[in-house]
Amino acid sequence: MWNKPQLLNTVADLLVLVATAALVAGVAVWLARVPTLPVQQVVFAHSLLHTRRVEVEQVLPQALKGNFFSLNLEQVRAVLQTLPWVRNAEVRRIWPAGLEVQVEEHVPAARWGEGKGELVNTHGEVFVAGLGEEDLAHLPTLTGPPGTAPEVLQHFGSFRDALAPLGEKPVAVNLSPRLAWQLRLENGLLLEMGREQGKSPIGVRLQRFVEFYPEAVAKRQLRPMVVDLRYPNGFAMRVAAESKGK
């Protein structure tokens, strides 16, 4: 063996490698256990619109266990995501004693349901968070069976775009358990749109209403309370106690 320099070099390299790995492992264990190097500062990458500082201070301490190296970043992230307005959070270490937090807050697009304080964000996700009455007043109301919030929000956008040429906008959209659509406009008019039909899609029926609205609806002395769009070739209007059709 002593007469084989190449083998000796290989063994020496292995010994150095093992010693280095042991040293690294030892340092890692020491860093994880050393009582120094605590996290002393948590910095948010940008200001938060809805999440209050006091809310963060209430939940964050329970996740700040360990030192700079042993702190569980996933746990910090999970704790932050329990806050009502936090949709997603990302956390990274900043040497030597800090954390940087990036928070994505929910952006409310509408109220969801009735009386439960639920909101729908721009992704169609339902969440519960407090919002002032003034802010709530500017949000449309969407209702539908459980799990249909993304679909209802998408249809709300389509209805809003279709009605834009009239200067009218929807303030409430309802999808019934039988999957029938109902739409209320800001002027109080209720549109009964019914279920999706293969030969007469909702979009086509609504576009027909938009085309005839200036002459058939807007110029009437008595504005209709309800317009029924469930007919394949026209629509019916109800004014107070009377019924008239087109």
Coordinates of N, CA and C in Angstrom, one line a residue:
M1 N 0.8 -1.2 0.0 CA 0.0 0.0 0.0 C 0.9 1.2 0.0
W2 N 2.0 1.2 0.9 CA 2.8 2.4 1.0 C 3.6 2.6 -0.3
N3 N 3.7 1.6 -1.2 CA 4.3 1.7 -2.4 C 3.4 2.2 -3.6
K4 N 2.2 2.5 -3.2 CA 1.2 2.9 -4.2 C 0.8 4.4 -3.9
P5 N 1.5 5.3 -4.5 CA 1.2 6.7 -4.2 C -0.2 7.1 -4.6
Q6 N -0.7 6.6 -5.7 CA -2.1 7.0 -6.2 C -3.1 6.5 -5.2
L7 N -2.9 5.3 -4.6 CA -3.9 4.8 -3.6 C -3.8 5.7 -2.4
L8 N -2.6 6.0 -2.0 CA -2.4 6.9 -0.8 C -3.1 8.2 -0.9
N9 N -3.0 8.8 -2.1 CA -3.6 10.1 -2.4 C -5.1 10.0 -2.3
T10 N -5.6 8.9 -2.8 CA -7.1 8.7 -2.8 C -7.6 8.6 -1.4
V11 N -6.9 7.8 -0.6 CA -7.2 7.6 0.8 C -7.2 8.9 1.6
A12 N -6.1 9.7 1.3 CA -6.0 11.0 1.9 C -7.1 11.9 1.6
D13 N -7.5 11.9 0.3 CA -8.6 12.8 -0.2 C -9.9 12.4 0.5
L14 N -10.1 11.1 0.7 CA -11.3 10.6 1.4 C -11.3 11.0 2.9
L15 N -10.2 10.9 3.5 CA -10.1 11.4 4.9 C -10.4 12.9 5.1
V16 N -9.8 13.6 4.1 CA -10.1 15.1 4.2 C -11.6 15.4 3.9
L17 N -12.2 14.6 3.0 CA -13.6 14.8 2.7 C -14.5 14.5 3.9
V18 N -14.2 13.3 4.6 CA -14.9 12.9 5.8 C -14.7 13.9 6.9
A19 N -13.5 14.4 7.1 CA -13.3 15.4 8.1 C -14.0 16.7 7.9
T20 N -14.0 17.1 6.6 CA -14.7 18.4 6.2 C -16.2 18.2 6.5
A21 N -16.8 17.0 6.1 CA -18.2 16.8 6.3 C -18.6 16.8 7.7
A22 N -17.7 16.2 8.5 CA -17.9 16.1 10.0 C -17.9 17.5 10.6
L23 N -16.9 18.3 10.1 CA -16.8 19.7 10.6 C -18.1 20.5 10.2
V24 N -18.5 20.4 9.0 CA -19.7 21.1 8.5 C -20.9 20.7 9.3
A25 N -21.1 19.4 9.6 CA -22.2 18.9 10.3 C -22.1 19.4 11.8
G26 N -20.9 19.4 12.3 CA -20.8 19.9 13.7 C -21.1 21.4 13.8
V27 N -20.7 22.2 12.8 CA -21.0 23.6 12.8 C -22.5 23.8 12.6
A28 N -23.2 23.0 11.8 CA -24.6 23.1 11.6 C -25.4 22.8 12.9
V29 N -24.9 21.8 13.6 CA -25.6 21.4 14.8 C -25.4 22.5 15.9
W30 N -24.2 23.1 15.9 CA -23.9 24.2 16.8 C -24.7 25.4 16.5
L31 N -24.8 25.8 15.2 CA -25.6 26.9 14.8 C -27.1 26.8 15.2
A32 N -27.6 25.5 15.0 CA -29.0 25.3 15.3 C -29.3 25.3 16.8
R33 N -28.3 25.0 17.6 CA -28.5 25.0 19.1 C -28.0 26.2 19.8
V34 N -27.2 27.0 19.2 CA -26.6 28.1 19.9 C -27.7 29.1 20.3
P35 N -27.7 29.6 21.5 CA -28.8 30.5 21.9 C -28.6 31.9 21.4
T36 N -27.5 32.2 20.8 CA -27.3 33.5 20.2 C -27.9 33.5 18.8
L37 N -27.7 34.6 18.0 CA -28.2 34.8 16.7 C -29.8 34.7 16.6
P38 N -30.5 35.3 17.5 CA -31.9 35.3 17.5 C -32.4 36.2 16.3
V39 N -33.6 36.0 15.9 CA -34.2 36.9 14.9 C -34.7 38.1 15.6
Q40 N -34.2 39.3 15.2 CA -34.4 40.5 15.9 C -35.3 41.5 15.1
Q41 N -35.5 41.2 13.8 CA -36.3 42.1 13.0 C -37.0 41.4 11.9
V42 N -38.3 41.8 11.7 CA -39.2 41.2 10.6 C -39.6 42.4 9.8
V43 N -39.2 42.3 8.5 CA -39.4 43.4 7.6 C -40.4 43.0 6.5
F44 N -41.5 43.8 6.3 CA -42.4 43.5 5.2 C -42.0 44.2 3.9
A45 N -42.0 43.5 2.8 CA -41.4 44.0 1.6 C -42.2 45.2 1.1
H46 N -43.5 45.2 1.4 CA -44.3 46.4 1.0 C -45.4 46.6 2.0
S47 N -46.0 47.8 2.0 CA -47.0 48.1 3.0 C -48.3 47.3 2.8
L48 N -49.0 47.0 3.8 CA -50.2 46.2 3.7 C -51.5 47.1 3.8
L49 N -52.4 46.8 3.0 CA -53.6 47.7 2.9 C -54.6 47.4 4.0
H50 N -54.9 46.1 4.2 CA -55.9 45.7 5.1 C -55.4 45.0 6.4
T51 N -54.3 44.3 6.3 CA -53.8 43.7 7.5 C -53.1 44.7 8.5
R52 N -53.6 44.6 9.7 CA -53.1 45.6 10.7 C -51.8 45.0 11.4
R53 N -51.0 46.0 11.9 CA -49.8 45.6 12.6 C -50.1 44.8 13.8
V54 N -51.1 45.2 14.6 CA -51.4 44.5 15.8 C -51.8 43.0 15.5
E55 N -52.4 42.7 14.4 CA -52.8 41.4 14.0 C -51.5 40.5 13.8
V56 N -50.6 41.1 13.1 CA -49.3 40.4 12.9 C -48.6 40.1 14.2
E57 N -48.6 41.1 15.1 CA -47.9 41.0 16.4 C -48.5 39.9 17.3
Q58 N -49.8 39.7 17.1 CA -50.5 38.7 17.9 C -50.1 37.3 17.5
V59 N -49.9 37.0 16.2 CA -49.7 35.6 15.7 C -48.2 35.3 15.5
L60 N -47.4 36.3 15.2 CA -46.0 36.0 14.7 C -45.2 35.4 15.8
P61 N -45.3 35.9 17.1 CA -44.4 35.3 18.1 C -44.4 33.8 18.3
Q62 N -45.6 33.2 18.1 CA -45.7 31.8 18.2 C -44.9 31.0 17.2
A63 N -44.5 31.7 16.1 CA -43.8 31.0 15.0 C -42.3 31.3 15.1
L64 N -41.9 32.3 15.9 CA -40.5 32.7 15.9 C -39.8 32.0 17.0
K65 N -39.6 30.7 16.8 CA -39.0 29.8 17.8 C -37.7 29.3 17.2
G66 N -36.6 29.4 18.0 CA -35.3 29.1 17.5 C -34.5 30.3 17.1
N67 N -33.3 30.1 16.5 CA -32.5 31.2 16.1 C -32.6 31.4 14.6
F68 N -31.7 32.3 14.2 CA -31.7 32.7 12.8 C -31.7 31.5 11.8
F69 N -30.9 30.4 12.2 CA -30.7 29.3 11.3 C -31.8 28.2 11.5
S70 N -32.2 28.0 12.8 CA -33.1 26.9 13.0 C -34.6 27.3 12.9
L71 N -34.9 28.6 12.7 CA -36.3 29.0 12.6 C -36.9 28.3 11.4
N72 N -38.2 27.9 11.6 CA -38.9 27.2 10.6 C -39.7 28.2 9.7
L73 N -39.2 28.5 8.5 CA -39.8 29.5 7.7 C -41.2 29.1 7.2
E74 N -41.4 27.8 7.0 CA -42.7 27.3 6.6 C -43.8 27.6 7.7
Q75 N -43.3 27.4 8.9 CA -44.3 27.7 10.0 C -44.6 29.2 10.1
V76 N -43.6 30.0 9.9 CA -43.9 31.5 9.9 C -44.9 31.8 8.8
R77 N -44.7 31.2 7.6 CA -45.6 31.5 6.5 C -47.0 31.0 6.8
A78 N -47.1 29.8 7.4 CA -48.4 29.3 7.7 C -49.2 30.1 8.7
V79 N -48.4 30.6 9.7 CA -49.1 31.4 10.7 C -49.6 32.7 10.1
L80 N -48.8 33.3 9.3 CA -49.2 34.6 8.6 C -50.5 34.4 7.8
Q81 N -50.6 33.2 7.2 CA -51.7 32.9 6.3 C -53.0 32.6 7.0
T82 N -52.9 32.6 8.4 CA -54.2 32.5 9.1 C -54.9 33.8 9.3
L83 N -54.2 34.9 9.0 CA -54.8 36.2 9.1 C -55.8 36.4 8.0
P84 N -56.9 37.1 8.3 CA -58.1 37.1 7.4 C -57.8 37.6 6.0
W85 N -56.9 38.7 5.9 CA -56.7 39.3 4.6 C -55.5 38.7 3.9
V86 N -54.8 37.8 4.5 CA -53.6 37.3 3.9 C -53.9 36.1 3.0
R87 N -53.7 36.3 1.7 CA -54.0 35.2 0.7 C -52.7 34.3 0.6
N88 N -51.6 34.9 0.6 CA -50.3 34.1 0.5 C -49.2 34.9 1.1
A89 N -48.2 34.2 1.7 CA -47.1 34.8 2.3 C -45.8 34.0 1.9
E90 N -44.7 34.8 1.7 CA -43.4 34.2 1.4 C -42.4 34.8 2.4
V91 N -41.5 34.0 3.0 CA -40.6 34.4 4.0 C -39.2 34.0 3.6
R92 N -38.2 34.9 3.8 CA -36.8 34.5 3.6 C -35.9 35.2 4.7
R93 N -34.8 34.6 4.9 CA -33.9 35.1 5.9 C -33.0 36.2 5.4
I94 N -32.7 37.2 6.2 CA -31.9 38.3 5.9 C -30.8 38.4 6.9
W95 N -29.5 38.1 6.5 CA -28.4 38.0 7.4 C -28.2 39.4 8.0
P96 N -27.9 39.5 9.3 CA -27.6 38.4 10.2 C -28.7 38.1 11.2
A97 N -29.8 38.9 11.2 CA -30.8 38.6 12.3 C -32.2 39.1 11.8
G98 N -32.5 38.9 10.6 CA -33.8 39.4 10.1 C -34.5 38.5 9.2
L99 N -35.8 38.8 9.0 CA -36.7 38.1 8.1 C -37.3 39.1 7.2
E100 N -37.5 38.7 5.9 CA -38.2 39.6 5.0 C -39.5 38.8 4.6
V101 N -40.6 39.5 4.7 CA -41.9 38.8 4.4 C -42.6 39.5 3.3
Q102 N -43.0 38.8 2.3 CA -43.8 39.3 1.2 C -45.2 38.7 1.3
V103 N -46.2 39.6 1.5 CA -47.6 39.2 1.7 C -48.4 39.6 0.5
E104 N -49.2 38.7 0.0 CA -50.2 39.0 -1.0 C -51.6 39.0 -0.3
E105 N -52.2 40.2 -0.3 CA -53.5 40.3 0.4 C -54.6 40.0 -0.6
H106 N -55.8 39.5 0.0 CA -57.0 39.4 -0.9 C -57.4 40.7 -1.4
V107 N -57.8 40.7 -2.7 CA -58.4 41.9 -3.3 C -59.9 41.7 -3.5
P108 N -60.7 42.3 -2.7 CA -62.1 42.0 -2.7 C -62.8 42.4 -4.1
A109 N -63.5 41.5 -4.7 CA -64.2 41.8 -5.9 C -65.7 41.9 -5.7
A110 N -66.2 41.2 -4.7 CA -67.7 41.2 -4.5 C -68.0 40.6 -3.1
R111 N -69.2 40.9 -2.7 CA -69.7 40.2 -1.5 C -70.2 38.8 -1.9
W112 N -70.1 37.8 -1.0 CA -70.6 36.5 -1.4 C -71.7 36.1 -0.4
G113 N -72.8 35.6 -1.0 CA -73.9 35.1 -0.1 C -74.6 36.2 0.6
E114 N -75.3 35.9 1.7 CA -76.1 36.9 2.4 C -75.9 36.7 3.9
G115 N -75.4 37.7 4.5 CA -75.3 37.8 6.0 C -74.3 37.0 6.7
K116 N -73.3 36.5 6.0 CA -72.2 35.7 6.6 C -70.9 36.4 6.6
G117 N -70.9 37.6 6.0 CA -69.6 38.4 6.0 C -68.6 37.9 5.0
E118 N -69.0 37.0 4.1 CA -68.1 36.4 3.2 C -67.8 37.4 2.0
L119 N -66.6 37.3 1.4 CA -66.2 38.1 0.3 C -65.6 37.2 -0.8
V120 N -65.6 37.6 -2.0 CA -65.0 36.9 -3.1 C -63.8 37.8 -3.6
N121 N -62.6 37.2 -3.7 CA -61.5 37.9 -4.2 C -61.4 37.9 -5.7
T122 N -60.4 38.5 -6.3 CA -60.4 38.6 -7.8 C -60.0 37.2 -8.4
H123 N -59.6 36.2 -7.6 CA -59.4 34.9 -8.1 C -60.6 34.0 -8.0
G124 N -61.7 34.5 -7.5 CA -62.9 33.7 -7.3 C -62.9 32.9 -6.0
E125 N -62.0 33.2 -5.1 CA -61.9 32.5 -3.8 C -62.7 33.2 -2.7
V126 N -63.5 32.5 -2.0 CA -64.3 33.0 -0.9 C -63.5 33.1 0.4
F127 N -63.5 34.3 1.1 CA -62.8 34.4 2.3 C -63.7 35.3 3.2
V128 N -63.3 35.3 4.5 CA -64.1 36.1 5.5 C -63.1 37.1 6.1
A129 N -63.5 38.3 6.0 CA -62.6 39.4 6.6 C -63.5 40.6 6.7
G130 N -63.2 41.5 7.7 CA -63.9 42.7 8.0 C -63.7 43.8 7.0
L131 N -64.8 44.4 6.6 CA -64.6 45.5 5.6 C -65.7 46.6 6.0
G132 N -65.3 47.8 6.0 CA -66.2 48.9 6.4 C -67.4 49.0 5.5
E133 N -68.5 49.5 6.0 CA -69.8 49.6 5.3 C -69.6 50.4 4.0
E134 N -68.8 51.5 4.1 CA -68.6 52.3 2.9 C -68.0 51.6 1.8
D135 N -67.0 50.7 2.1 CA -66.3 49.9 1.1 C -67.3 48.8 0.6
L136 N -68.0 48.2 1.5 CA -69.0 47.2 1.1 C -70.0 47.7 0.1
A137 N -70.4 48.9 0.3 CA -71.5 49.5 -0.5 C -71.1 49.6 -2.0
H138 N -69.8 49.6 -2.3 CA -69.3 49.7 -3.6 C -69.1 48.3 -4.3
L139 N -69.3 47.3 -3.5 CA -69.1 45.9 -4.1 C -70.4 45.3 -4.5
P140 N -70.4 44.6 -5.6 CA -71.6 43.9 -6.0 C -71.8 42.7 -5.1
T141 N -73.0 42.1 -5.1 CA -73.4 40.9 -4.3 C -73.5 39.7 -5.3
L142 N -72.8 38.7 -5.0 CA -72.9 37.4 -5.8 C -73.3 36.3 -4.9
T143 N -74.2 35.5 -5.4 CA -74.7 34.3 -4.6 C -74.8 33.1 -5.5
G144 N -74.7 32.0 -4.9 CA -74.7 30.7 -5.7 C -74.5 29.5 -4.8
P145 N -74.6 28.3 -5.3 CA -74.4 27.1 -4.5 C -72.9 27.1 -4.1
P146 N -72.6 26.3 -3.1 CA -71.2 26.2 -2.6 C -70.3 25.7 -3.8
G147 N -69.1 26.4 -3.8 CA -68.2 26.0 -4.9 C -68.3 26.7 -6.2
T148 N -69.3 27.5 -6.4 CA -69.6 28.2 -7.7 C -69.1 29.6 -7.7
A149 N -68.4 30.1 -6.7 CA -68.0 31.5 -6.7 C -67.1 31.9 -7.9
P150 N -66.1 31.0 -8.3 CA -65.4 31.4 -9.5 C -66.2 31.6 -10.8
E151 N -67.2 30.7 -10.9 CA -68.1 30.7 -12.1 C -69.0 32.0 -12.0
V152 N -69.5 32.2 -10.9 CA -70.4 33.4 -10.7 C -69.6 34.7 -11.0
L153 N -68.4 34.8 -10.4 CA -67.6 36.0 -10.6 C -67.3 36.1 -12.1
Q154 N -67.0 35.1 -12.8 CA -66.7 35.1 -14.2 C -67.9 35.6 -15.0
H155 N -69.0 35.1 -14.7 CA -70.3 35.6 -15.4 C -70.6 37.0 -15.1
F156 N -70.3 37.4 -13.8 CA -70.5 38.8 -13.5 C -69.7 39.7 -14.4
G157 N -68.5 39.4 -14.6 CA -67.6 40.2 -15.5 C -68.2 40.2 -16.9
S158 N -68.7 39.1 -17.4 CA -69.2 39.0 -18.8 C -70.5 39.9 -18.9
F159 N -71.4 39.8 -17.8 CA -72.6 40.6 -17.8 C -72.3 42.1 -17.8
R160 N -71.3 42.4 -16.9 CA -70.9 43.9 -16.8 C -70.4 44.4 -18.2
D161 N -69.6 43.6 -18.9 CA -69.0 44.1 -20.1 C -70.2 44.2 -21.2
A162 N -71.1 43.2 -21.2 CA -72.2 43.3 -22.1 C -73.1 44.5 -21.9
L163 N -73.3 44.9 -20.7 CA -74.2 46.0 -20.4 C -73.5 47.4 -20.4
A164 N -72.2 47.4 -20.6 CA -71.5 48.7 -20.6 C -72.0 49.6 -21.6
P165 N -72.3 49.2 -22.9 CA -72.8 50.2 -23.9 C -74.0 50.9 -23.4
L166 N -74.8 50.4 -22.5 CA -76.0 51.0 -22.1 C -75.8 52.0 -20.9
G167 N -74.6 52.0 -20.4 CA -74.3 52.8 -19.2 C -75.0 52.2 -17.9
E168 N -75.4 51.0 -18.0 CA -75.9 50.3 -16.8 C -74.9 49.2 -16.3
K169 N -75.0 49.0 -15.0 CA -74.1 48.0 -14.5 C -74.8 47.1 -13.5
P170 N -74.4 45.8 -13.5 CA -75.0 44.9 -12.5 C -74.5 45.1 -11.1
V171 N -75.4 45.0 -10.1 CA -75.0 45.1 -8.7 C -75.2 43.8 -8.0
A172 N -75.9 42.9 -8.6 CA -76.2 41.6 -7.9 C -76.4 40.5 -9.0
V173 N -75.7 39.4 -8.8 CA -75.9 38.2 -9.7 C -76.1 37.0 -8.8
N174 N -77.2 36.2 -9.2 CA -77.5 35.0 -8.4 C -77.6 33.8 -9.3
L175 N -77.0 32.8 -8.9 CA -77.1 31.5 -9.5 C -77.9 30.5 -8.6
S176 N -79.0 30.1 -9.1 CA -79.9 29.3 -8.2 C -79.4 27.8 -8.1
P177 N -79.9 27.1 -7.2 CA -79.5 25.6 -7.1 C -79.8 24.9 -8.4
R178 N -80.8 25.4 -9.2 CA -81.1 24.7 -10.5 C -80.3 25.3 -11.6
L179 N -79.3 26.2 -11.2 CA -78.4 26.8 -12.2 C -79.0 27.8 -13.1
A180 N -80.0 28.5 -12.6 CA -80.7 29.6 -13.4 C -80.1 30.9 -12.9
W181 N -79.8 31.8 -13.9 CA -79.2 33.0 -13.6 C -80.2 34.2 -13.4
Q182 N -79.9 35.0 -12.5 CA -80.7 36.2 -12.2 C -79.8 37.4 -12.0
L183 N -80.1 38.5 -12.6 CA -79.2 39.7 -12.6 C -80.0 40.9 -12.3
R184 N -79.5 41.7 -11.3 CA -80.1 43.0 -10.9 C -79.2 44.1 -11.3
L185 N -79.8 45.1 -11.9 CA -79.0 46.3 -12.3 C -79.1 47.4 -11.3
E186 N -78.2 48.3 -11.5 CA -78.1 49.4 -10.5 C -79.3 50.3 -10.5
N187 N -80.1 50.3 -11.6 CA -81.3 51.1 -11.7 C -82.5 50.3 -11.1
G188 N -82.3 49.2 -10.5 CA -83.3 48.4 -9.9 C -84.0 47.3 -10.8
L189 N -83.7 47.4 -12.1 CA -84.3 46.4 -13.0 C -83.7 45.0 -12.7
L190 N -84.6 44.0 -12.7 CA -84.3 42.6 -12.5 C -84.4 41.9 -13.8
L191 N -83.3 41.2 -14.2 CA -83.3 40.4 -15.4 C -83.3 38.9 -15.0
E192 N -84.4 38.2 -15.5 CA -84.5 36.8 -15.3 C -83.9 36.1 -16.5
M193 N -82.7 35.5 -16.3 CA -82.0 35.0 -17.5 C -82.1 33.5 -17.7
G194 N -82.6 32.8 -16.6 CA -82.8 31.4 -16.7 C -81.5 30.6 -16.9
R195 N -81.6 29.3 -17.3 CA -80.5 28.4 -17.4 C -79.8 28.6 -18.8
E196 N -78.6 28.1 -18.8 CA -77.9 28.1 -20.1 C -78.6 27.2 -21.1
Q197 N -78.7 27.6 -22.3 CA -79.4 26.8 -23.3 C -78.5 26.7 -24.5
G198 N -78.4 25.4 -25.0 CA -77.5 25.2 -26.1 C -77.9 26.0 -27.4
K199 N -79.2 26.1 -27.7 CA -79.6 26.8 -28.9 C -79.8 28.3 -28.7
S200 N -79.8 28.7 -27.4 CA -80.0 30.1 -27.1 C -79.2 30.4 -25.9
P201 N -77.9 30.6 -26.0 CA -77.0 30.9 -24.9 C -77.4 32.2 -24.2
I202 N -77.1 32.2 -22.9 CA -77.4 33.4 -22.1 C -76.8 34.6 -22.7
G203 N -75.5 34.5 -23.2 CA -74.9 35.7 -23.8 C -75.6 36.2 -25.0
V204 N -76.2 35.4 -25.8 CA -77.0 35.8 -27.0 C -78.2 36.5 -26.5
R205 N -78.9 35.9 -25.5 CA -80.2 36.5 -25.1 C -79.9 37.9 -24.4
L206 N -78.8 38.0 -23.7 CA -78.5 39.3 -23.1 C -78.1 40.3 -24.1
Q207 N -77.4 39.9 -25.1 CA -77.1 40.8 -26.2 C -78.3 41.3 -26.9
R208 N -79.3 40.5 -27.1 CA -80.6 40.9 -27.7 C -81.2 42.0 -26.9
F209 N -81.2 41.8 -25.6 CA -81.8 42.8 -24.6 C -81.1 44.1 -24.8
V210 N -79.7 44.1 -24.9 CA -78.9 45.3 -25.0 C -79.3 46.0 -26.3
E211 N -79.5 45.3 -27.4 CA -79.8 45.9 -28.6 C -81.2 46.6 -28.6
F212 N -82.2 46.0 -28.0 CA -83.5 46.5 -27.9 C -83.8 47.5 -26.8
Y213 N -82.8 47.5 -25.8 CA -83.1 48.3 -24.6 C -83.4 49.8 -24.9
P214 N -82.6 50.5 -25.7 CA -82.9 51.9 -25.9 C -84.3 52.2 -26.4
E215 N -84.9 51.4 -27.3 CA -86.2 51.7 -27.8 C -87.3 51.0 -27.0
A216 N -87.1 49.7 -26.6 CA -88.1 48.9 -26.0 C -88.2 49.1 -24.5
V217 N -87.2 49.6 -23.8 CA -87.2 49.7 -22.4 C -86.9 51.1 -21.9
A218 N -85.9 51.8 -22.4 CA -85.5 53.1 -21.8 C -86.5 54.2 -22.1
K219 N -87.2 54.1 -23.3 CA -88.1 55.1 -23.6 C -89.5 54.9 -23.1
R220 N -89.7 53.9 -22.4 CA -91.1 53.6 -21.9 C -91.4 54.6 -20.8
Q221 N -92.6 55.1 -20.7 CA -93.0 56.0 -19.7 C -92.9 55.3 -18.3
L222 N -93.3 54.0 -18.3 CA -93.2 53.3 -17.0 C -92.1 52.2 -17.3
R223 N -91.0 52.3 -16.5 CA -89.9 51.4 -16.7 C -90.4 50.0 -16.1
P224 N -90.0 48.9 -16.8 CA -90.4 47.6 -16.3 C -89.6 47.3 -15.0
M225 N -90.2 46.5 -14.1 CA -89.5 46.0 -12.9 C -88.7 44.8 -13.2
V226 N -89.3 43.9 -14.1 CA -88.6 42.7 -14.4 C -88.6 42.4 -15.9
V227 N -87.5 42.0 -16.4 CA -87.4 41.6 -17.8 C -87.0 40.1 -17.8
D228 N -87.9 39.3 -18.5 CA -87.7 37.9 -18.6 C -87.0 37.5 -19.9
L229 N -85.7 37.1 -19.8 CA -84.9 36.8 -21.0 C -84.9 35.3 -21.3
R230 N -85.8 34.5 -20.7 CA -85.7 33.1 -20.9 C -86.3 32.6 -22.2
Y231 N -86.8 33.5 -23.0 CA -87.4 33.1 -24.3 C -86.3 33.1 -25.4
P232 N -86.3 32.1 -26.3 CA -85.3 32.0 -27.3 C -85.3 33.1 -28.3
N233 N -86.5 33.7 -28.6 CA -86.6 34.7 -29.7 C -87.0 36.0 -29.2
G234 N -87.0 36.3 -28.0 CA -87.5 37.6 -27.5 C -87.4 37.7 -26.0
F235 N -88.1 38.7 -25.4 CA -88.1 38.8 -24.0 C -89.4 39.4 -23.5
A236 N -89.8 39.2 -22.3 CA -91.1 39.7 -21.7 C -90.7 40.7 -20.6
M237 N -91.6 41.7 -20.5 CA -91.4 42.7 -19.5 C -92.6 42.8 -18.6
R238 N -92.3 43.1 -17.3 CA -93.4 43.3 -16.4 C -93.3 44.6 -15.7
V239 N -94.3 45.4 -15.8 CA -94.4 46.8 -15.2 C -95.4 46.8 -14.1
A240 N -94.9 46.9 -12.9 CA -95.8 46.8 -11.7 C -96.7 45.6 -11.8
A241 N -98.0 45.9 -11.8 CA -99.0 44.7 -11.8 C -99.3 44.2 -13.2
E242 N -98.9 45.0 -14.2 CA -99.2 44.6 -15.6 C -98.1 43.8 -16.2
S243 N -98.4 43.1 -17.3 CA -97.5 42.3 -18.0 C -97.5 42.7 -19.5
K244 N -96.4 42.9 -20.0 CA -96.3 43.3 -21.5 C -95.2 42.5 -22.1
G245 N -95.3 42.1 -23.3 CA -94.2 41.4 -23.9 C -93.7 42.0 -25.2
K246 N -92.6 41.5 -25.6 CA -92.0 41.9 -26.9 C -91.6 40.6 -27.6

